[in-house]
């Protein structure tokens, strides 16, 4: 099985970008180790602090964020980083040519129940012209690499540099990511969907109609029975979609008038959309491709409908009607 760096060189990825990706995978090994120590590492539970999202920070959120920030800012190719856990971006190497946006530990609410969590990352080129304040505000189509590390029974790295999606599994005996699946293709059809059903009464009518028709099964307009999964960690749900197909959505809902969306564009929706499109799926906010959205803020949130092409299109058709 091929190791990560030779596989990236075989794809003619630049040495600068390889250096950034190598830094990310190195940080992930430390995060994986601490997570797999669980309570023994004394890092479970919450801090007394809140992040800019107004969310209580878990100890591992802070640890993962600090580790990734320190290591990336020590990489000569990284000009700046943006993190879910940081109010604003943090400047790195003056002549670095890459920007890295990341969610250090997606699925934090799963940490204390030993559930799936992961690190999501998105890599952009530092624009030559724009002023520093707006350098991260690039559409997802501008990404040069994206992926996630999934800290599950196996620690996995799933990655695209625009040449398809490859999956690597961490061989704990030698501390190397080895390629275990390459050129992932998401099945166009599926009978599996992922949504937090407890929000059903708060969705827009189109999503209520769509999900209602899925639940109607064989006797309904979809003429087949569906299964449902909800990991409450986007990284776990998207990994299932990449691995066997499915539709994942976190749509608009009316619970908080000032915050109708949950998922963040720059370091959740865009990187996952890059992976899904590279694997032959669709990723939309309900009206347009997610990667076509022009960001206005590094922490902006967006609706997400992604996965198997035919099923996402069916959902979008309900939103067109
Ligand atoms: P946390 O990181 O705060 O646990 O949120 C995870 C997440 O952003 C995304 O990974 C999940 O898909 C979604 O939120 C789960 O949200 P609900 O807890 O509302 O189901």
Coordinates of C-alpha atoms and ligand atoms in Angstrom, one line a residue:
X1 CA 0.0 0.0 0.0
X2 CA 1.2 3.5 -0.9
X3 CA 2.2 6.0 1.8
X4 CA 0.8 9.5 1.7
X5 CA 3.7 11.5 0.5
X6 CA 4.8 9.2 -2.4
X7 CA 1.1 9.1 -3.5
X8 CA 0.9 12.9 -3.5
X9 CA 4.2 13.1 -5.5
X10 CA 2.8 10.6 -8.0
X11 CA -0.1 13.1 -8.4
X12 CA 2.4 15.8 -9.1
X13 CA 1.3 17.8 -6.1
X14 CA 3.7 20.7 -5.5
X15 CA 6.3 20.3 -2.7
X16 CA 4.8 23.4 -1.0
X17 CA 1.3 21.9 -0.8
X18 CA 2.8 18.5 0.2
X19 CA 4.5 20.3 3.1
X20 CA 1.2 21.8 4.2
X21 CA -0.6 18.4 4.0
X22 CA 2.3 16.7 5.8
X23 CA 1.9 19.2 8.6
X24 CA -1.8 18.5 8.9
X25 CA -1.3 14.7 9.0
X26 CA 1.4 15.0 11.6
X27 CA -0.8 17.1 13.9
X28 CA -3.6 14.5 13.4
X29 CA -1.5 11.7 14.8
X30 CA -1.1 13.6 18.1
X31 CA -4.8 14.4 18.2
X32 CA -5.6 10.8 17.4
X33 CA -3.3 9.6 20.2
X34 CA -4.9 11.9 22.8
X35 CA -8.5 11.0 21.7
X36 CA -7.8 7.2 21.9
X37 CA -6.4 7.7 25.4
X38 CA -9.9 9.1 26.3
X39 CA -10.4 9.7 30.0
X40 CA -6.9 8.4 30.7
X41 CA -5.4 11.5 29.0
X42 CA -7.4 13.8 31.3
X43 CA -8.6 15.8 28.4
X44 CA -12.3 15.0 28.3
X45 CA -15.0 17.4 29.4
X46 CA -15.5 21.1 28.8
X47 CA -13.6 24.3 29.6
X48 CA -15.2 27.3 31.2
X49 CA -14.7 29.2 27.9
X50 CA -16.9 29.9 24.9
X51 CA -15.7 30.3 21.3
X52 CA -16.8 33.0 18.8
X53 CA -19.7 30.7 17.8
X54 CA -21.0 31.0 21.4
X55 CA -20.3 27.3 21.9
X56 CA -18.7 25.9 25.1
X57 CA -15.2 24.7 24.2
X58 CA -14.3 21.1 25.1
X59 CA -10.8 20.6 26.4
X60 CA -9.9 18.6 23.3
X61 CA -11.3 21.4 21.0
X62 CA -8.7 23.8 22.6
X63 CA -5.9 21.2 22.5
X64 CA -6.6 20.2 18.8
X65 CA -6.9 23.8 17.8
X66 CA -3.6 24.8 19.5
X67 CA -1.8 21.9 18.1
X68 CA -2.9 22.5 14.5
X69 CA -2.4 26.3 14.8
X70 CA 1.2 25.9 16.2
X71 CA 2.2 23.3 13.7
X72 CA 0.7 25.1 10.6
X73 CA 2.1 28.5 11.6
X74 CA 5.5 26.8 11.9
X75 CA 5.2 25.6 8.3
X76 CA 7.1 28.1 6.0
X77 CA 4.4 27.6 3.3
X78 CA 1.4 28.7 5.4
X79 CA 0.6 32.4 5.2
X80 CA -2.3 32.3 7.6
X81 CA -4.8 30.0 9.3
X82 CA -8.5 30.4 10.1
X83 CA -10.2 28.1 12.7
X84 CA -13.7 27.6 14.1
X85 CA -12.1 28.2 17.5
X86 CA -10.4 31.5 16.5
X87 CA -12.2 34.9 16.4
X88 CA -10.2 35.9 13.3
X89 CA -7.5 34.5 11.1
X90 CA -3.9 34.2 12.4
X91 CA -1.0 35.3 10.3
X92 CA 1.9 32.9 9.6
X93 CA 4.9 33.0 7.2
X94 CA 5.2 36.3 5.4
X95 CA 6.1 34.6 2.1
X96 CA 3.9 31.6 2.6
X97 CA 1.6 30.9 -0.3
X98 CA -1.1 28.8 1.2
X99 CA -4.1 29.6 3.6
X100 CA -5.6 26.8 5.7
X101 CA -9.1 27.0 7.2
X102 CA -10.0 24.2 9.6
X103 CA -12.5 22.8 12.2
X104 CA -10.0 21.3 14.6
X105 CA -12.5 18.9 16.2
X106 CA -15.8 18.5 14.4
X107 CA -18.5 16.7 16.4
X108 CA -17.3 18.0 19.8
X109 CA -20.6 16.9 21.4
X110 CA -19.5 13.3 20.6
X111 CA -16.2 13.5 22.6
X112 CA -17.6 12.7 26.0
X113 CA -19.7 9.8 24.7
X114 CA -16.7 8.2 22.8
X115 CA -18.4 9.0 19.5
X116 CA -17.0 9.8 16.1
X117 CA -15.1 13.1 15.8
X118 CA -12.7 14.5 13.1
X119 CA -10.6 17.4 11.8
X120 CA -11.8 19.1 8.6
X121 CA -9.5 21.2 6.5
X122 CA -9.6 23.4 3.4
X123 CA -6.5 24.8 1.6
X124 CA -6.5 27.9 -0.5
X125 CA -3.8 29.8 -2.3
X126 CA -2.9 33.2 -0.8
X127 CA -4.1 35.7 -3.4
X128 CA -1.4 38.0 -4.8
X129 CA -3.6 41.0 -5.0
X130 CA -6.4 41.1 -2.3
X131 CA -5.8 42.8 1.0
X132 CA -5.1 40.6 4.0
X133 CA -8.6 41.2 5.5
X134 CA -10.3 39.4 2.6
X135 CA -7.8 36.7 1.7
X136 CA -9.9 33.9 3.1
X137 CA -13.1 35.1 1.4
X138 CA -12.7 32.9 -1.7
X139 CA -15.4 30.6 -3.2
X140 CA -15.0 26.9 -2.6
X141 CA -14.1 26.5 -6.2
X142 CA -10.7 28.2 -5.4
X143 CA -9.7 25.3 -3.0
X144 CA -6.4 23.6 -4.0
X145 CA -6.9 20.8 -1.4
X146 CA -9.5 19.7 1.1
X147 CA -10.2 16.7 3.4
X148 CA -10.6 15.4 6.9
X149 CA -9.1 13.1 9.5
X150 CA -11.7 10.8 11.1
X151 CA -10.8 9.6 14.6
X152 CA -12.8 6.4 14.7
X153 CA -12.0 2.7 15.3
X154 CA -9.5 3.4 12.6
X155 CA -7.9 6.9 12.2
X156 CA -8.4 7.8 8.5
X157 CA -7.3 10.7 6.3
X158 CA -9.6 11.4 3.3
X159 CA -8.2 13.9 0.8
X160 CA -8.5 15.5 -2.6
X161 CA -6.1 17.8 -4.4
X162 CA -8.6 18.1 -7.4
X163 CA -7.6 14.7 -8.9
X164 CA -10.2 12.5 -7.3
X165 CA -10.6 11.4 -3.7
X166 CA -8.3 9.0 -1.9
X167 CA -8.6 7.4 1.5
X168 CA -5.7 6.6 3.9
X169 CA -5.7 4.5 7.1
X170 CA -3.2 5.3 9.9
X171 CA -1.0 2.2 10.5
X172 CA -0.5 2.7 14.2
X173 CA 2.5 0.2 14.2
X174 CA 4.6 2.5 12.0
X175 CA 2.7 5.8 12.4
X176 CA 2.1 6.2 8.6
X177 CA -1.0 6.8 6.6
X178 CA -1.3 4.1 4.0
X179 CA -3.6 4.4 1.0
X180 CA -6.5 1.9 1.5
X181 CA -9.0 3.2 -1.2
X182 CA -8.4 5.4 -4.2
X183 CA -10.6 7.4 -6.7
X184 CA -13.7 7.1 -4.6
X185 CA -17.0 7.2 -6.6
X186 CA -20.3 8.0 -4.7
X187 CA -23.2 5.8 -6.1
X188 CA -25.7 8.1 -7.9
X189 CA -28.6 6.3 -6.3
X190 CA -29.2 5.7 -2.6
X191 CA -31.8 4.6 0.0
X192 CA -30.1 6.3 3.0
X193 CA -30.4 9.8 4.3
X194 CA -29.0 11.8 7.2
X195 CA -30.8 14.7 8.9
X196 CA -31.5 15.7 12.5
X197 CA -35.2 14.8 12.5
X198 CA -35.8 16.6 15.8
X199 CA -35.8 19.9 13.8
X200 CA -38.6 18.7 11.4
X201 CA -41.2 21.2 12.5
X202 CA -38.7 24.1 12.0
X203 CA -37.8 23.3 8.4
X204 CA -39.0 25.1 5.3
X205 CA -42.1 23.5 3.6
X206 CA -40.0 22.1 0.7
X207 CA -37.7 20.1 3.1
X208 CA -40.7 18.9 5.1
X209 CA -42.3 17.6 1.9
X210 CA -39.1 16.0 0.6
X211 CA -38.3 14.2 3.9
X212 CA -42.0 13.3 4.3
X213 CA -41.9 11.6 0.9
X214 CA -38.8 9.6 1.8
X215 CA -40.5 8.4 5.0
X216 CA -43.5 7.3 2.9
X217 CA -41.3 4.6 1.5
X218 CA -42.5 2.1 -1.2
X219 CA -46.1 3.4 -1.0
X220 CA -44.9 7.0 -1.5
X221 CA -43.7 8.9 -4.6
X222 CA -40.1 7.7 -4.2
X223 CA -41.3 4.1 -4.5
X224 CA -38.6 2.7 -2.2
X225 CA -38.0 2.3 1.5
X226 CA -35.2 4.5 3.0
X227 CA -32.9 4.0 6.0
X228 CA -31.8 6.9 8.2
X229 CA -28.5 7.6 10.0
X230 CA -27.4 10.6 12.1
X231 CA -23.9 10.7 13.7
X232 CA -24.1 14.4 14.8
X233 CA -20.6 14.8 13.4
X234 CA -20.6 16.0 9.8
X235 CA -17.2 14.3 9.3
X236 CA -18.7 10.9 10.2
X237 CA -21.9 11.3 8.1
X238 CA -19.9 12.5 5.1
X239 CA -17.5 9.6 5.4
X240 CA -20.4 7.2 5.2
X241 CA -21.7 9.1 2.1
X242 CA -18.3 8.8 0.4
X243 CA -18.0 5.2 1.5
X244 CA -21.4 3.8 0.4
X245 CA -23.5 6.7 -0.9
X246 CA -26.4 8.6 0.8
X247 CA -27.8 12.1 1.2
X248 CA -26.6 14.3 4.1
X249 CA -28.4 17.6 4.9
X250 CA -28.4 20.3 7.6
X251 CA -31.0 22.7 6.1
X252 CA -32.3 26.1 7.1
X253 CA -34.5 26.0 10.2
X254 CA -36.5 28.5 12.1
X255 CA -35.2 27.8 15.6
X256 CA -32.9 30.9 15.8
X257 CA -34.0 33.8 13.6
X258 CA -30.5 35.3 13.7
X259 CA -28.8 32.0 12.9
X260 CA -31.0 29.9 10.6
X261 CA -28.1 27.7 9.4
X262 CA -25.7 25.5 11.5
X263 CA -22.8 24.4 9.3
X264 CA -19.9 26.8 8.5
X265 CA -19.0 27.5 4.9
X266 CA -15.3 27.9 4.9
X267 CA -14.2 24.9 7.1
X268 CA -17.1 22.5 6.9
X269 CA -19.3 22.9 3.8
X270 CA -16.7 23.9 1.3
X271 CA -14.1 21.2 2.0
X272 CA -16.8 18.5 2.2
X273 CA -18.4 19.8 -1.0
X274 CA -15.0 19.6 -2.8
X275 CA -14.6 16.0 -1.7
X276 CA -18.2 15.1 -2.7
X277 CA -18.0 16.7 -6.1
X278 CA -14.6 15.1 -6.8
X279 CA -16.3 11.8 -6.0
X280 CA -19.1 12.4 -8.5
X281 CA -21.8 13.7 -6.1
X282 CA -23.6 17.0 -5.7
X283 CA -23.3 19.7 -3.0
X284 CA -25.9 22.5 -2.8
X285 CA -27.2 25.1 -0.4
X286 CA -30.7 24.4 -1.8
X287 CA -30.3 27.1 -4.5
X288 CA -26.8 26.9 -5.8
X289 CA -23.6 24.9 -5.7
X290 CA -22.0 25.4 -2.3
X291 CA -18.5 25.9 -3.9
X292 CA -19.9 28.8 -6.0
X293 CA -20.9 30.9 -3.0
X294 CA -18.8 34.1 -2.5
X295 CA -18.1 34.2 1.3
X296 CA -18.5 37.5 3.2
X297 CA -17.3 36.3 6.6
X298 CA -14.9 33.5 7.7
X299 CA -17.5 32.1 10.1
X300 CA -20.5 32.4 7.9
X301 CA -23.0 29.5 8.0
X302 CA -24.8 27.9 5.1
X303 CA -27.5 25.3 4.4
X304 CA -26.1 22.0 3.1
X305 CA -27.6 19.2 0.9
X306 CA -24.9 16.8 -0.4
X307 CA -24.2 13.3 -1.5
X308 CA -25.5 10.8 -4.2
X309 CA -26.2 12.8 -7.3
X310 CA -29.7 11.5 -8.1
X311 CA -31.0 11.8 -4.5
X312 CA -29.6 15.4 -4.1
X313 CA -31.2 16.3 -7.4
X314 CA -34.6 14.9 -6.2
X315 CA -34.3 17.1 -3.0
X316 CA -33.4 20.2 -5.1
X317 CA -36.4 19.6 -7.4
X318 CA -38.6 19.9 -4.3
X319 CA -37.0 23.3 -3.6
X320 CA -37.5 24.4 -7.2
X321 CA -41.2 23.6 -7.2
Ligands
LIG1 P1 -20.3 20.2 17.3 O1 -18.9 20.2 16.8 O2 -20.7 21.4 18.1 O3 -20.7 18.8 18.0 O4 -21.3 20.3 16.0 C1 -21.1 19.4 15.0 C2 -21.8 19.9 13.8 O5 -21.3 21.2 13.5 C3 -21.7 19.0 12.6 O6 -20.5 18.3 12.6 C4 -22.9 18.1 12.7 O7 -23.4 17.5 11.5 C5 -24.0 19.0 13.4 O8 -23.2 20.0 14.0 C6 -24.8 18.3 14.4 O9 -25.7 19.2 14.9 P2 -26.9 18.7 15.8 O10 -26.2 18.5 17.2 O11 -27.9 19.9 15.9 O12 -27.5 17.5 15.3

